Tab-separated table of C-alpha atoms in Angstrom:
chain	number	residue	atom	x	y	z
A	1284	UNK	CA	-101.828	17.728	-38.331
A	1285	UNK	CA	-104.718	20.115	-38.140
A	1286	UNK	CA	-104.840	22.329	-41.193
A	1287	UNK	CA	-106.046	25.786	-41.378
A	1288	UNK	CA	-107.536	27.693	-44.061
A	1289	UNK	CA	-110.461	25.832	-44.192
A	1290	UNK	CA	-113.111	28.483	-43.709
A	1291	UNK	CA	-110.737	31.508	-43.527
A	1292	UNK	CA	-108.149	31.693	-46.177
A	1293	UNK	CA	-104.082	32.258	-45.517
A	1294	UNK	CA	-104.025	36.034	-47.093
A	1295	UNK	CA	-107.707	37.049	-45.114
A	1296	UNK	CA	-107.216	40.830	-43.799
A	1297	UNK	CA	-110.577	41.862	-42.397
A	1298	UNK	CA	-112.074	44.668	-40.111
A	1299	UNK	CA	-113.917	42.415	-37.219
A	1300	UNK	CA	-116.577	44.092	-34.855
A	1301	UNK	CA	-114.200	45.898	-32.614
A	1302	UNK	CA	-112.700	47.844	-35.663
A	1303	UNK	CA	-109.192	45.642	-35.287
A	1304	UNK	CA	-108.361	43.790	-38.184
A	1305	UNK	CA	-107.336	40.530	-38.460
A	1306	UNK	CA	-105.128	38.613	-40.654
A	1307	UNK	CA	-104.623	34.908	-42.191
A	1308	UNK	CA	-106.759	31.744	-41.713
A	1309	UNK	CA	-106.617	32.291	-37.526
A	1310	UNK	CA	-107.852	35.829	-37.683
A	1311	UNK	CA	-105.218	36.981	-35.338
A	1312	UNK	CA	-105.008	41.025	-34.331
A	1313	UNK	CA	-102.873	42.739	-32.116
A	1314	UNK	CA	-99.213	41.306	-30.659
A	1315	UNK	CA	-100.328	38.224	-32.146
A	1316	UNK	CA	-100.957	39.215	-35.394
A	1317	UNK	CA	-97.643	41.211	-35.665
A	1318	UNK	CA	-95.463	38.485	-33.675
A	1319	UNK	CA	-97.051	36.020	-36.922
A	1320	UNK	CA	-96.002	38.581	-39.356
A	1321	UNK	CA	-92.277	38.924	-37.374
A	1322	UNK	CA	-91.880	34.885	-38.016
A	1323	UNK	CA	-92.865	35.066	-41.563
A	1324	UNK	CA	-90.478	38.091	-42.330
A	1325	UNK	CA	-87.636	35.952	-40.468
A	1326	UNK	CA	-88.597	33.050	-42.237
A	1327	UNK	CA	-88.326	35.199	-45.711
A	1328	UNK	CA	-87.068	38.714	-45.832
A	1329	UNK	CA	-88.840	39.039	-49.349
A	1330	UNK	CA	-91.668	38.595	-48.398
A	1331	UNK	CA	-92.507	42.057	-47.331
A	1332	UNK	CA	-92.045	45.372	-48.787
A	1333	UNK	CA	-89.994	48.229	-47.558
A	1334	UNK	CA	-92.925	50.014	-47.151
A	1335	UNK	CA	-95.127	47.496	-44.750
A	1336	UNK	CA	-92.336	46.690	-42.287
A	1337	UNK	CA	-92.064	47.448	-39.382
A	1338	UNK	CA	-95.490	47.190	-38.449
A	1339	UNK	CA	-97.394	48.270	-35.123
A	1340	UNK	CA	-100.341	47.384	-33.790
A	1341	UNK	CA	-102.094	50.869	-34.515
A	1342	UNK	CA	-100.554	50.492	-38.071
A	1343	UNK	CA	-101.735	47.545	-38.432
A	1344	UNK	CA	-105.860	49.229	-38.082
A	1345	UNK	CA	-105.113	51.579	-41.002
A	1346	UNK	CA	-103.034	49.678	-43.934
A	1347	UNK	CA	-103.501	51.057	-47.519
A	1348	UNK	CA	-104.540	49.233	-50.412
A	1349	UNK	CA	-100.843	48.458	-51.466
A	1350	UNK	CA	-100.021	47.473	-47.802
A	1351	UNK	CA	-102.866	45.107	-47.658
A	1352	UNK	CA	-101.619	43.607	-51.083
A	1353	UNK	CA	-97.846	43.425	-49.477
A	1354	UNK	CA	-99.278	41.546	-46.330
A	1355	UNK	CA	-101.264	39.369	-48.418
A	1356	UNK	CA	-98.626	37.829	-50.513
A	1357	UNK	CA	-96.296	37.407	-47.474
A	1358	UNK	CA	-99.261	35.931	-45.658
A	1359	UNK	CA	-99.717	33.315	-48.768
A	1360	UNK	CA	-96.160	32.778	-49.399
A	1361	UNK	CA	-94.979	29.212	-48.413
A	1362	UNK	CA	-93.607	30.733	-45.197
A	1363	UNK	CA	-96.386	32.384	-44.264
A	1364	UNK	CA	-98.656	29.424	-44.900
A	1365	UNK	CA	-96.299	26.719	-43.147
A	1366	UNK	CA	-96.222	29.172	-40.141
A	1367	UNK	CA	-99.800	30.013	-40.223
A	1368	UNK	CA	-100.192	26.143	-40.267
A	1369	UNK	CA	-98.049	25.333	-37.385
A	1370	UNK	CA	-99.697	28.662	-35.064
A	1371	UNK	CA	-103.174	27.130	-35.558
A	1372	UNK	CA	-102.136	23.314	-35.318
A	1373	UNK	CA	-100.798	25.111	-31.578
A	1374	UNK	CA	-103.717	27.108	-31.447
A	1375	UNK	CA	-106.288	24.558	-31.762
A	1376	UNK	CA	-104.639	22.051	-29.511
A	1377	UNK	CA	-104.500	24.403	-26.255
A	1378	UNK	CA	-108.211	25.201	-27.152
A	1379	UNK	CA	-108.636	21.397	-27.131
A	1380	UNK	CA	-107.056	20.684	-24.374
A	1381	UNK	CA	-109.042	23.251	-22.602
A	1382	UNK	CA	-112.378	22.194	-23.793
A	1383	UNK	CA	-111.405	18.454	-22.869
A	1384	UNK	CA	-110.653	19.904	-18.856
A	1385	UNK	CA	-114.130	21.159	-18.980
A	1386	UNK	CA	-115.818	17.928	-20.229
A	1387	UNK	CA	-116.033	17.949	-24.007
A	1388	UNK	CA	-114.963	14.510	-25.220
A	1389	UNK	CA	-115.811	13.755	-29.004
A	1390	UNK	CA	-113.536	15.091	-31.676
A	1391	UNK	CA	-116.299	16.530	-33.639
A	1392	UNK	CA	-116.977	18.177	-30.563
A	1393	UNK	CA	-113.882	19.492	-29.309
A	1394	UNK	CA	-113.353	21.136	-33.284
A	1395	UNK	CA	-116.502	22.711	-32.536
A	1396	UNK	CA	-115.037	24.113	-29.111
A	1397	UNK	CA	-111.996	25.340	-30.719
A	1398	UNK	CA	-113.581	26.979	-33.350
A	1399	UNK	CA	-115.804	29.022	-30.245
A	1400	UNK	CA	-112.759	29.848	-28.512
A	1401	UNK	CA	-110.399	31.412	-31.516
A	1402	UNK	CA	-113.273	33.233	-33.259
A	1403	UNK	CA	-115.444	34.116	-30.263
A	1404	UNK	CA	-113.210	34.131	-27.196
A	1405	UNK	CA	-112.539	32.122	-23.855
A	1406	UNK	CA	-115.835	33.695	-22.244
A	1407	UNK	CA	-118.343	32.687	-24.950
A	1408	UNK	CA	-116.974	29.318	-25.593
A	1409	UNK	CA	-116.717	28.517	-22.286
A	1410	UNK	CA	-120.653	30.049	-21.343
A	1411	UNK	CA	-121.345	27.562	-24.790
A	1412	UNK	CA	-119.927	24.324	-23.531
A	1413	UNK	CA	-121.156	25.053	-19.899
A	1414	UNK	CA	-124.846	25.311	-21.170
A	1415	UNK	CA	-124.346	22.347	-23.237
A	1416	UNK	CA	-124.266	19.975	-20.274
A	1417	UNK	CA	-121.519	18.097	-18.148
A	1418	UNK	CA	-120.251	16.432	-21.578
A	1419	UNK	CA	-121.284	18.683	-24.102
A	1420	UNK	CA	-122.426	16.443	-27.520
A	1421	UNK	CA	-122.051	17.959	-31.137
A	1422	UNK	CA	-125.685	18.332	-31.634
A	1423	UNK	CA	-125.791	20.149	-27.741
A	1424	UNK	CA	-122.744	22.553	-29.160
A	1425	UNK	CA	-124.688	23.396	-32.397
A	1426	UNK	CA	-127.802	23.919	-30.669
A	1427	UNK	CA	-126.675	26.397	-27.948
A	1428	UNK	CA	-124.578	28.263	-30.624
A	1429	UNK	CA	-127.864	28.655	-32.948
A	1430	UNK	CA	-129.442	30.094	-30.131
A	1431	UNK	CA	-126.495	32.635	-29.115
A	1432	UNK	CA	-124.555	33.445	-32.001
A	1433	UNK	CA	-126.502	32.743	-35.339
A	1434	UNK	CA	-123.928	33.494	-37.629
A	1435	UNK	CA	-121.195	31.390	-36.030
A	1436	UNK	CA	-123.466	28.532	-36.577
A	1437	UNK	CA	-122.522	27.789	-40.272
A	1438	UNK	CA	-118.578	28.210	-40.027
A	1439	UNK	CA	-118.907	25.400	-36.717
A	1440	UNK	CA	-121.533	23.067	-38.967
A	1441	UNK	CA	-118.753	23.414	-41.638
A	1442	UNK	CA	-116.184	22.398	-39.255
A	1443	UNK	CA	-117.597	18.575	-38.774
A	1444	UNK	CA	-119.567	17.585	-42.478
């Protein structure tokens, strides 16, 4: 099975560039984010506080410091790992999949492609592996994604040590 948590831990609630945040090791906003946090609470009524649930997406943008600490533990509770586990062990096999139809190969290199496609989106990973060549290597990935997005370089380098 693929594991998560790797780079991004199980109770991460950030802010990303849009201004949406994002929650456990797959950074997931939106309907996603709040269908994940619907399977953990169904999985474990405790592990949420009156005052968190229910949860919108617009709610979601503005928790308070005690909400975030609510989310957290249910996020890091063994539900909300094992189904954070199983999303991204989905996750990262359709991204797989994808990058294999468009002629990644390698392991290493399909990780890599994953990675692009849950933290970046379908439109960069895909403009990534295109100018990477007809069967994109690891070292063509890495190289493309130094030159267009610096600071995802580290997290993908991580990815394959």
């Amino acid at each position: 099975a693929i594991e998560a948590g790797q780079t991004q831990p199980y109770g991460g609630i950030h802010t990303d560039r849009a201004g949406r945040v994002t929650i456990g090791c797959g950074q997931w906003y939106g309907a996603q984010a709040l269908e994940l946090l619907r399977q953990i609470r169904q999985a474990d009524e405790t592990a949420f506080g009156d005052e968190v649930w229910p949860l919108s997406a617009d709610s979601l943008n503005r928790l308070s410091q005690e909400q975030r600490l609510q989310l957290q533990m249910a996020l890091t509770s063994d539900a909300g790992i094992r189904i954070q586990n199983e999303w991204m062990d989905k996750t990262l096999r359709t991204w797989m999949q994808r990058s294999e139809a468009l002629g990644v190969t390698d392991e290493e290199s399909l990780l890599i492609c994953a990675a692009l496609y849950q933290l970046r989106g379908a439109a960069l990973a895909e403009r990534i592996i295109a100018a990477a060549g007809n069967t994109p290597s690891k070292e063509a990935l890495l190289n493309q994604i130094k030159d267009l997005q610096p600071g995802l370089y580290r997290t993908c380098c991580l990815l394959v040590e």
